[in-house]
Amino acid sequence: MAASSSSNVNNEANISEQQGFVVVSWNVLHLIHEINHTYDLSPVINRYSIKENWSNEQQRLNDIIKTLSDILVKYSSIECFICLQEVPGDLLPMLDVMIHAHVGPVLINKPMVHVRSYPRVPTTRRGPRQPLYINPSESLVTIHYNPYVADANKPVDNRMGATSTLLNDRAYWTQCPCDPGKGALSIVTSSGLTVVNIHVPFKEQHAMSLLNSLHWPRQDTPFVLVGDINRQASAFMHMIQTVTNGKPSAGLLCSIAPDKPTRVGLEQDGTLKKYSIDHYLVSASLRNLTTAPALVYDNIGDISDHFPIVLQFNSM
């Protein structure tokens, strides 16, 4: 996290009011889950011939990095949040290398990378093989880049009109009480914007336990929640209404779903099945600023069982 700053926070707030931002979400897939649960019905395992050679996972990780690199470059002119779920430990140093490579040529300053790892470390249930990962841990990762504020460790580059205000995020971790492999990573910027990167459990009781543990906005402050929701938007919205009932945020949160399916898999007969289970929850104050519906990057092929989704917010 960046060092604290004595700079005028209101200055950054004014910048945020003038500039838009984008929130990207992608469950990149921890492949151990795919091996354990859909080994014979996985487009990802088929594409990378994982059954023949587990070391082919490295090529998939390379493809993930290339996709994330393209996304980061595409949105490098505005404030950008990239929220990742199911991040394997081996991908973490690769993310760091990718980000460092873009600082200077493309990025004005170094993005903040917030990482929170689950207490549960996935293990394969199949017979003894070579290890799939050197570091099999699983994490939520949020990358935050803002060209309009300064990195604490670099001189200010005024190409984009950056100010002396530091990129000074506050990060909060919410572990699911019932599932050691699910949680939420909340980032609060100095301007007051909250972005929550969440992986919601499939079981409703577990999902409700996580949602009840979150700190919901006390009023109609700028708020974005996104991630692998594991259910359709209508079902999730019903849960949100239950969780926020009687709270200041009740009725002030809106669902924004992509216009295409966000997850793919195979039926028992080998036919393709598609789901829409990755979507956004935004505060009413931001609803009219979005370029809804959210975009789905479904042209990347079967790198993961989920596609990246993108929602852009216009100037506030």
mmCIF file of C-alpha atoms in Angstrom:
data_model
loop_
_atom_site.group_PDB
_atom_site.id
_atom_site.type_symbol
_atom_site.label_atom_id
_atom_site.label_comp_id
_atom_site.label_asym_id
_atom_site.label_seq_id
_atom_site.Cartn_x
_atom_site.Cartn_y
_atom_site.Cartn_z
ATOM 1 C CA MET A 1 0.000 0.000 0.000
ATOM 2 C CA ALA A 2 1.246 3.463 -0.791
ATOM 3 C CA ALA A 3 2.575 5.604 2.021
ATOM 4 C CA SER A 4 0.145 8.043 3.585
ATOM 5 C CA SER A 5 0.141 11.559 2.209
ATOM 6 C CA SER A 6 -0.459 15.061 3.518
ATOM 7 C CA SER A 7 -1.731 16.094 0.073
ATOM 8 C CA ASN A 8 -5.189 17.583 -0.205
ATOM 9 C CA VAL A 9 -7.587 14.651 -0.505
ATOM 10 C CA ASN A 10 -10.255 16.989 -1.852
ATOM 11 C CA ASN A 11 -7.972 17.613 -4.807
ATOM 12 C CA GLU A 12 -8.142 13.926 -5.726
ATOM 13 C CA ALA A 13 -11.895 13.948 -5.154
ATOM 14 C CA ASN A 14 -12.201 16.754 -7.685
ATOM 15 C CA ILE A 15 -10.164 14.743 -10.166
ATOM 16 C CA SER A 16 -12.435 11.728 -9.683
ATOM 17 C CA GLU A 17 -15.452 13.952 -10.279
ATOM 18 C CA GLN A 18 -13.996 15.008 -13.628
ATOM 19 C CA GLN A 19 -12.703 11.657 -14.831
ATOM 20 C CA GLY A 20 -14.411 8.366 -15.568
ATOM 21 C CA PHE A 21 -13.164 4.923 -14.605
ATOM 22 C CA VAL A 22 -13.507 1.307 -15.638
ATOM 23 C CA VAL A 23 -13.954 -1.863 -13.576
ATOM 24 C CA VAL A 24 -12.852 -5.185 -15.081
ATOM 25 C CA SER A 25 -13.559 -8.581 -13.531
ATOM 26 C CA TRP A 26 -12.275 -12.020 -14.459
ATOM 27 C CA ASN A 27 -12.242 -15.390 -12.766
ATOM 28 C CA VAL A 28 -8.994 -16.624 -14.289
ATOM 29 C CA LEU A 29 -9.564 -20.188 -12.969
ATOM 30 C CA HIS A 30 -7.397 -22.021 -10.485
ATOM 31 C CA LEU A 31 -6.941 -25.156 -12.558
ATOM 32 C CA ILE A 32 -6.895 -27.511 -9.562
ATOM 33 C CA HIS A 33 -10.624 -26.795 -9.159
ATOM 34 C CA GLU A 34 -11.212 -27.692 -12.798
ATOM 35 C CA ILE A 35 -9.249 -30.921 -12.429
ATOM 36 C CA ASN A 36 -11.163 -31.870 -9.289
ATOM 37 C CA HIS A 37 -14.666 -31.064 -10.509
ATOM 38 C CA THR A 38 -14.878 -31.092 -14.333
ATOM 39 C CA TYR A 39 -11.841 -33.054 -15.483
ATOM 40 C CA ASP A 40 -13.671 -34.798 -18.336
ATOM 41 C CA LEU A 41 -16.009 -31.910 -19.202
ATOM 42 C CA SER A 42 -13.684 -28.923 -19.403
ATOM 43 C CA PRO A 43 -13.078 -26.856 -22.549
ATOM 44 C CA VAL A 44 -10.024 -25.402 -20.790
ATOM 45 C CA ILE A 45 -8.452 -28.781 -20.038
ATOM 46 C CA ASN A 46 -9.178 -29.857 -23.598
ATOM 47 C CA ARG A 47 -7.709 -26.724 -25.174
ATOM 48 C CA TYR A 48 -4.411 -26.984 -23.323
ATOM 49 C CA SER A 49 -4.177 -30.813 -23.387
ATOM 50 C CA ILE A 50 -3.790 -30.820 -19.618
ATOM 51 C CA LYS A 51 -4.591 -34.532 -19.411
ATOM 52 C CA GLU A 52 -1.587 -35.307 -21.578
ATOM 53 C CA ASN A 53 0.788 -32.929 -19.822
ATOM 54 C CA TRP A 54 0.043 -30.943 -16.682
ATOM 55 C CA SER A 55 2.948 -28.608 -17.430
ATOM 56 C CA ASN A 56 0.821 -27.129 -20.239
ATOM 57 C CA GLU A 57 -0.764 -25.042 -17.487
ATOM 58 C CA GLN A 58 2.185 -22.680 -17.900
ATOM 59 C CA GLN A 59 1.030 -21.838 -21.422
ATOM 60 C CA ARG A 60 -2.424 -21.027 -20.064
ATOM 61 C CA LEU A 61 -0.906 -18.731 -17.444
ATOM 62 C CA ASN A 62 1.042 -17.005 -20.233
ATOM 63 C CA ASP A 63 -2.211 -16.506 -22.151
ATOM 64 C CA ILE A 64 -3.864 -15.044 -19.046
ATOM 65 C CA ILE A 65 -1.018 -12.543 -18.708
ATOM 66 C CA LYS A 66 -1.262 -11.582 -22.378
ATOM 67 C CA THR A 67 -5.006 -10.989 -22.053
ATOM 68 C CA LEU A 68 -4.576 -8.909 -18.887
ATOM 69 C CA SER A 69 -1.761 -6.961 -20.535
ATOM 70 C CA ASP A 70 -4.021 -6.109 -23.475
ATOM 71 C CA ILE A 71 -6.790 -4.985 -21.104
ATOM 72 C CA LEU A 72 -4.447 -2.849 -19.002
ATOM 73 C CA VAL A 73 -3.030 -1.146 -22.092
ATOM 74 C CA LYS A 74 -6.494 -0.605 -23.576
ATOM 75 C CA TYR A 75 -7.680 1.254 -20.478
ATOM 76 C CA SER A 76 -4.394 2.939 -19.552
ATOM 77 C CA SER A 77 -5.751 6.433 -20.211
ATOM 78 C CA ILE A 78 -8.328 6.293 -17.397
ATOM 79 C CA GLU A 79 -8.585 5.045 -13.831
ATOM 80 C CA CYS A 80 -8.862 1.270 -13.984
ATOM 81 C CA PHE A 81 -9.664 -1.497 -11.512
ATOM 82 C CA ILE A 82 -8.955 -5.100 -12.563
ATOM 83 C CA CYS A 83 -10.573 -7.584 -10.179
ATOM 84 C CA LEU A 84 -9.362 -11.180 -10.452
ATOM 85 C CA GLN A 85 -10.728 -14.294 -8.783
ATOM 86 C CA GLU A 86 -9.166 -17.771 -8.356
ATOM 87 C CA VAL A 87 -5.649 -16.470 -8.949
ATOM 88 C CA PRO A 88 -3.079 -19.305 -8.659
ATOM 89 C CA GLY A 89 0.047 -18.493 -6.671
ATOM 90 C CA ASP A 90 2.250 -19.022 -9.734
ATOM 91 C CA LEU A 91 0.458 -16.178 -11.510
ATOM 92 C CA LEU A 92 1.337 -13.565 -8.873
ATOM 93 C CA PRO A 93 5.000 -12.988 -9.865
ATOM 94 C CA MET A 94 3.972 -13.046 -13.526
ATOM 95 C CA LEU A 95 1.502 -10.225 -12.842
ATOM 96 C CA ASP A 96 4.263 -8.226 -11.184
ATOM 97 C CA VAL A 97 6.592 -8.674 -14.164
ATOM 98 C CA MET A 98 3.836 -7.696 -16.604
ATOM 99 C CA ILE A 99 2.987 -4.540 -14.678
ATOM 100 C CA HIS A 100 6.628 -3.480 -14.324
ATOM 101 C CA ALA A 101 7.114 -3.916 -18.077
ATOM 102 C CA HIS A 102 4.356 -1.379 -18.785
ATOM 103 C CA VAL A 103 5.447 1.305 -16.303
ATOM 104 C CA GLY A 104 7.087 4.034 -18.358
ATOM 105 C CA PRO A 105 6.267 2.959 -21.924
ATOM 106 C CA VAL A 106 2.497 2.794 -21.294
ATOM 107 C CA LEU A 107 1.663 3.497 -17.653
ATOM 108 C CA ILE A 108 2.563 6.794 -16.026
ATOM 109 C CA ASN A 109 2.920 5.249 -12.586
ATOM 110 C CA LYS A 110 2.964 1.813 -11.022
ATOM 111 C CA PRO A 111 -0.496 0.404 -10.264
ATOM 112 C CA MET A 112 -1.367 -0.739 -6.780
ATOM 113 C CA VAL A 113 -1.695 -4.536 -6.618
ATOM 114 C CA HIS A 114 -3.787 -5.764 -3.704
ATOM 115 C CA VAL A 115 -3.540 -9.503 -2.960
ATOM 116 C CA ARG A 116 -5.379 -11.542 -0.355
ATOM 117 C CA SER A 117 -4.869 -15.304 -0.180
ATOM 118 C CA TYR A 118 -7.383 -17.763 1.216
ATOM 119 C CA PRO A 119 -6.531 -19.988 4.199
ATOM 120 C CA ARG A 120 -7.529 -22.976 2.065
ATOM 121 C CA VAL A 121 -4.877 -24.145 -0.397
ATOM 122 C CA PRO A 122 -6.395 -26.243 -3.221
ATOM 123 C CA THR A 123 -5.062 -29.784 -3.653
ATOM 124 C CA THR A 124 -5.669 -32.238 -6.471
ATOM 125 C CA ARG A 125 -7.840 -35.258 -5.751
ATOM 126 C CA ARG A 126 -6.403 -37.338 -8.555
ATOM 127 C CA GLY A 127 -3.545 -39.816 -8.287
ATOM 128 C CA PRO A 128 0.068 -38.764 -7.673
ATOM 129 C CA ARG A 129 1.410 -36.646 -10.510
ATOM 130 C CA GLN A 130 3.883 -33.866 -10.982
ATOM 131 C CA PRO A 131 2.791 -30.751 -9.057
ATOM 132 C CA LEU A 132 0.573 -28.474 -11.122
ATOM 133 C CA TYR A 133 1.907 -25.315 -9.442
ATOM 134 C CA ILE A 134 5.009 -24.340 -7.516
ATOM 135 C CA ASN A 135 2.744 -22.144 -5.396
ATOM 136 C CA PRO A 136 -0.764 -23.671 -5.323
ATOM 137 C CA SER A 137 -2.292 -20.945 -3.141
ATOM 138 C CA GLU A 138 -5.434 -19.157 -4.311
ATOM 139 C CA SER A 139 -6.020 -15.416 -4.050
ATOM 140 C CA LEU A 140 -8.265 -12.529 -4.895
ATOM 141 C CA VAL A 141 -6.283 -9.791 -6.657
ATOM 142 C CA THR A 142 -7.301 -6.219 -7.433
ATOM 143 C CA ILE A 143 -5.079 -4.067 -9.639
ATOM 144 C CA HIS A 144 -5.750 -0.333 -9.346
ATOM 145 C CA TYR A 145 -4.262 2.087 -11.846
ATOM 146 C CA ASN A 146 -4.941 5.814 -11.958
ATOM 147 C CA PRO A 147 -2.991 8.032 -14.378
ATOM 148 C CA TYR A 148 -4.322 11.182 -12.711
ATOM 149 C CA VAL A 149 -2.598 10.710 -9.367
ATOM 150 C CA ALA A 150 0.997 10.032 -8.431
ATOM 151 C CA ASP A 151 2.745 6.880 -7.289
ATOM 152 C CA ALA A 152 4.340 7.294 -3.865
ATOM 153 C CA ASN A 153 7.621 5.911 -5.192
ATOM 154 C CA LYS A 154 7.951 7.830 -8.471
ATOM 155 C CA PRO A 155 8.239 11.477 -9.511
ATOM 156 C CA VAL A 156 5.038 12.888 -10.956
ATOM 157 C CA ASP A 157 4.750 12.602 -14.735
ATOM 158 C CA ASN A 158 2.466 15.360 -15.983
ATOM 159 C CA ARG A 159 1.690 13.838 -19.383
ATOM 160 C CA MET A 160 -1.876 13.149 -18.213
ATOM 161 C CA GLY A 161 -2.171 16.137 -15.912
ATOM 162 C CA ALA A 162 -1.302 14.128 -12.798
ATOM 163 C CA THR A 163 -1.361 15.972 -9.485
ATOM 164 C CA SER A 164 0.810 15.555 -6.413
ATOM 165 C CA THR A 165 -1.919 13.516 -4.711
ATOM 166 C CA LEU A 166 -0.776 9.990 -3.889
ATOM 167 C CA LEU A 167 -2.567 6.832 -4.894
ATOM 168 C CA ASN A 168 -3.405 5.867 -1.322
ATOM 169 C CA ASP A 169 -5.857 2.960 -1.230
ATOM 170 C CA ARG A 170 -7.278 1.316 1.850
ATOM 171 C CA ALA A 171 -7.821 -2.429 1.505
ATOM 172 C CA TYR A 172 -10.204 -4.531 3.600
ATOM 173 C CA TRP A 173 -10.459 -8.309 3.570
ATOM 174 C CA THR A 174 -13.677 -10.190 4.342
ATOM 175 C CA GLN A 175 -13.223 -13.941 4.721
ATOM 176 C CA CYS A 176 -16.346 -16.040 4.218
ATOM 177 C CA PRO A 177 -17.201 -17.490 7.667
ATOM 178 C CA CYS A 178 -18.437 -20.774 6.163
ATOM 179 C CA ASP A 179 -16.070 -21.315 3.230
ATOM 180 C CA PRO A 180 -12.275 -20.965 3.582
ATOM 181 C CA GLY A 181 -11.963 -20.556 -0.183
ATOM 182 C CA LYS A 182 -14.317 -17.613 -0.692
ATOM 183 C CA GLY A 183 -14.193 -13.973 0.333
ATOM 184 C CA ALA A 184 -14.232 -10.324 -0.686
ATOM 185 C CA LEU A 185 -11.460 -7.759 -1.151
ATOM 186 C CA SER A 186 -12.697 -4.180 -0.753
ATOM 187 C CA ILE A 187 -10.647 -1.222 -1.986
ATOM 188 C CA VAL A 188 -11.528 2.292 -0.843
ATOM 189 C CA THR A 189 -9.805 5.107 -2.700
ATOM 190 C CA SER A 190 -8.963 8.496 -1.243
ATOM 191 C CA SER A 191 -11.847 9.954 -3.249
ATOM 192 C CA GLY A 192 -14.342 7.707 -1.446
ATOM 193 C CA LEU A 193 -15.000 5.204 -4.225
ATOM 194 C CA THR A 194 -15.344 1.607 -2.995
ATOM 195 C CA VAL A 195 -14.652 -1.321 -5.337
ATOM 196 C CA VAL A 196 -15.380 -4.797 -3.971
ATOM 197 C CA ASN A 197 -13.843 -7.837 -5.661
ATOM 198 C CA ILE A 198 -15.882 -10.849 -4.529
ATOM 199 C CA HIS A 199 -16.136 -14.595 -5.062
ATOM 200 C CA VAL A 200 -19.537 -15.650 -3.743
ATOM 201 C CA PRO A 201 -20.037 -19.265 -2.585
ATOM 202 C CA PHE A 202 -22.405 -21.445 -4.580
ATOM 203 C CA LYS A 203 -24.329 -22.627 -1.512
ATOM 204 C CA GLU A 204 -26.905 -20.022 -0.535
ATOM 205 C CA GLN A 205 -26.302 -20.332 3.212
ATOM 206 C CA HIS A 206 -22.575 -19.793 2.721
ATOM 207 C CA ALA A 207 -23.226 -16.926 0.308
ATOM 208 C CA MET A 208 -25.474 -15.180 2.815
ATOM 209 C CA SER A 209 -22.839 -15.556 5.529
ATOM 210 C CA LEU A 210 -20.308 -13.734 3.333
ATOM 211 C CA LEU A 211 -22.739 -11.022 2.252
ATOM 212 C CA ASN A 212 -23.803 -10.426 5.854
ATOM 213 C CA SER A 213 -20.131 -9.944 6.777
ATOM 214 C CA LEU A 214 -19.546 -7.166 4.238
ATOM 215 C CA HIS A 215 -19.545 -3.488 5.144
ATOM 216 C CA TRP A 216 -22.309 -2.075 2.974
ATOM 217 C CA PRO A 217 -22.318 1.650 2.132
ATOM 218 C CA ARG A 218 -24.013 3.776 4.764
ATOM 219 C CA GLN A 219 -25.526 6.024 2.146
ATOM 220 C CA ASP A 220 -25.529 6.499 -1.605
ATOM 221 C CA THR A 221 -21.747 6.791 -1.814
ATOM 222 C CA PRO A 222 -19.890 5.578 -4.939
ATOM 223 C CA PHE A 223 -19.814 1.784 -4.672
ATOM 224 C CA VAL A 224 -19.101 -1.039 -7.126
ATOM 225 C CA LEU A 225 -19.195 -4.753 -6.315
ATOM 226 C CA VAL A 226 -18.157 -7.282 -8.941
ATOM 227 C CA GLY A 227 -16.866 -10.808 -9.308
ATOM 228 C CA ASP A 228 -17.860 -14.420 -9.699
ATOM 229 C CA ILE A 229 -21.328 -14.303 -8.155
ATOM 230 C CA ASN A 230 -22.125 -17.975 -8.881
ATOM 231 C CA ARG A 231 -25.763 -17.173 -9.656
ATOM 232 C CA GLN A 232 -27.811 -15.041 -12.028
ATOM 233 C CA ALA A 233 -28.290 -11.347 -11.361
ATOM 234 C CA SER A 234 -31.964 -11.644 -10.375
ATOM 235 C CA ALA A 235 -31.230 -14.267 -7.703
ATOM 236 C CA PHE A 236 -28.286 -12.257 -6.383
ATOM 237 C CA MET A 237 -30.360 -9.084 -6.236
ATOM 238 C CA HIS A 238 -32.935 -10.887 -4.108
ATOM 239 C CA MET A 239 -30.161 -11.850 -1.685
ATOM 240 C CA ILE A 240 -28.877 -8.270 -1.593
ATOM 241 C CA GLN A 241 -32.335 -6.970 -0.757
ATOM 242 C CA THR A 242 -32.507 -9.409 2.144
ATOM 243 C CA VAL A 243 -29.031 -8.548 3.444
ATOM 244 C CA THR A 244 -29.461 -4.759 3.232
ATOM 245 C CA ASN A 245 -33.044 -4.673 4.520
ATOM 246 C CA GLY A 246 -33.272 -2.025 7.219
ATOM 247 C CA LYS A 247 -29.797 -0.669 6.454
ATOM 248 C CA PRO A 248 -28.981 2.788 5.009
ATOM 249 C CA SER A 249 -28.005 1.231 1.670
ATOM 250 C CA ALA A 250 -31.380 -0.521 1.250
ATOM 251 C CA GLY A 251 -32.836 0.284 -2.162
ATOM 252 C CA LEU A 252 -29.717 2.179 -3.238
ATOM 253 C CA LEU A 253 -27.903 -0.677 -4.995
ATOM 254 C CA CYS A 254 -28.558 -1.594 -8.626
ATOM 255 C CA SER A 255 -27.657 -4.710 -10.589
ATOM 256 C CA ILE A 256 -25.881 -4.398 -13.938
ATOM 257 C CA ALA A 257 -25.418 -7.601 -15.901
ATOM 258 C CA PRO A 258 -23.540 -8.245 -19.142
ATOM 259 C CA ASP A 259 -25.524 -8.837 -22.326
ATOM 260 C CA LYS A 260 -23.833 -12.203 -22.984
ATOM 261 C CA PRO A 261 -23.029 -15.353 -20.988
ATOM 262 C CA THR A 262 -19.900 -15.063 -18.852
ATOM 263 C CA ARG A 263 -19.104 -18.716 -18.121
ATOM 264 C CA VAL A 264 -18.889 -21.797 -20.325
ATOM 265 C CA GLY A 265 -18.766 -25.525 -19.663
ATOM 266 C CA LEU A 266 -19.782 -28.855 -21.132
ATOM 267 C CA GLU A 267 -22.866 -30.973 -20.524
ATOM 268 C CA GLN A 268 -22.509 -34.715 -19.939
ATOM 269 C CA ASP A 269 -23.195 -35.297 -23.642
ATOM 270 C CA GLY A 270 -20.417 -32.891 -24.629
ATOM 271 C CA THR A 271 -22.638 -29.997 -25.728
ATOM 272 C CA LEU A 272 -21.633 -26.497 -24.702
ATOM 273 C CA LYS A 273 -23.515 -24.857 -21.843
ATOM 274 C CA LYS A 274 -23.355 -21.167 -20.971
ATOM 275 C CA TYR A 275 -24.128 -19.196 -17.813
ATOM 276 C CA SER A 276 -24.450 -15.553 -16.802
ATOM 277 C CA ILE A 277 -23.012 -15.529 -13.292
ATOM 278 C CA ASP A 278 -20.476 -12.667 -13.347
ATOM 279 C CA HIS A 279 -22.040 -9.239 -12.910
ATOM 280 C CA TYR A 280 -22.004 -5.906 -11.109
ATOM 281 C CA LEU A 281 -23.768 -4.245 -8.207
ATOM 282 C CA VAL A 282 -23.453 -0.445 -8.203
ATOM 283 C CA SER A 283 -24.718 2.415 -6.096
ATOM 284 C CA ALA A 284 -27.608 4.442 -7.472
ATOM 285 C CA SER A 285 -25.281 7.455 -7.632
ATOM 286 C CA LEU A 286 -23.244 5.658 -10.307
ATOM 287 C CA ARG A 287 -26.017 3.860 -12.174
ATOM 288 C CA ASN A 288 -26.657 6.583 -14.741
ATOM 289 C CA LEU A 289 -22.934 7.028 -15.364
ATOM 290 C CA THR A 290 -22.407 3.500 -16.652
ATOM 291 C CA THR A 291 -22.159 2.411 -20.254
ATOM 292 C CA ALA A 292 -24.447 -0.546 -19.493
ATOM 293 C CA PRO A 293 -24.694 -3.339 -20.324
ATOM 294 C CA ALA A 294 -21.292 -4.592 -19.289
ATOM 295 C CA LEU A 295 -19.068 -5.905 -22.072
ATOM 296 C CA VAL A 296 -17.976 -9.540 -22.228
ATOM 297 C CA TYR A 297 -14.586 -10.427 -23.732
ATOM 298 C CA ASP A 298 -15.816 -13.728 -25.161
ATOM 299 C CA ASN A 299 -13.391 -13.726 -28.093
ATOM 300 C CA ILE A 300 -10.391 -14.932 -26.093
ATOM 301 C CA GLY A 301 -11.245 -18.629 -26.313
ATOM 302 C CA ASP A 302 -11.127 -21.132 -23.478
ATOM 303 C CA ILE A 303 -8.312 -19.606 -21.433
ATOM 304 C CA SER A 304 -10.592 -19.864 -18.401
ATOM 305 C CA ASP A 305 -14.093 -21.159 -17.769
ATOM 306 C CA HIS A 306 -15.094 -17.500 -17.331
ATOM 307 C CA PHE A 307 -14.736 -14.531 -19.668
ATOM 308 C CA PRO A 308 -13.511 -11.079 -18.569
ATOM 309 C CA ILE A 309 -16.284 -8.515 -18.130
ATOM 310 C CA VAL A 310 -15.879 -4.742 -18.346
ATOM 311 C CA LEU A 311 -18.061 -1.875 -17.167
ATOM 312 C CA GLN A 312 -17.092 1.719 -17.870
ATOM 313 C CA PHE A 313 -18.289 4.707 -15.861
ATOM 314 C CA ASN A 314 -18.442 8.150 -17.418
ATOM 315 C CA SER A 315 -17.165 11.303 -15.752
ATOM 316 C CA MET A 316 -18.802 12.064 -12.441
#
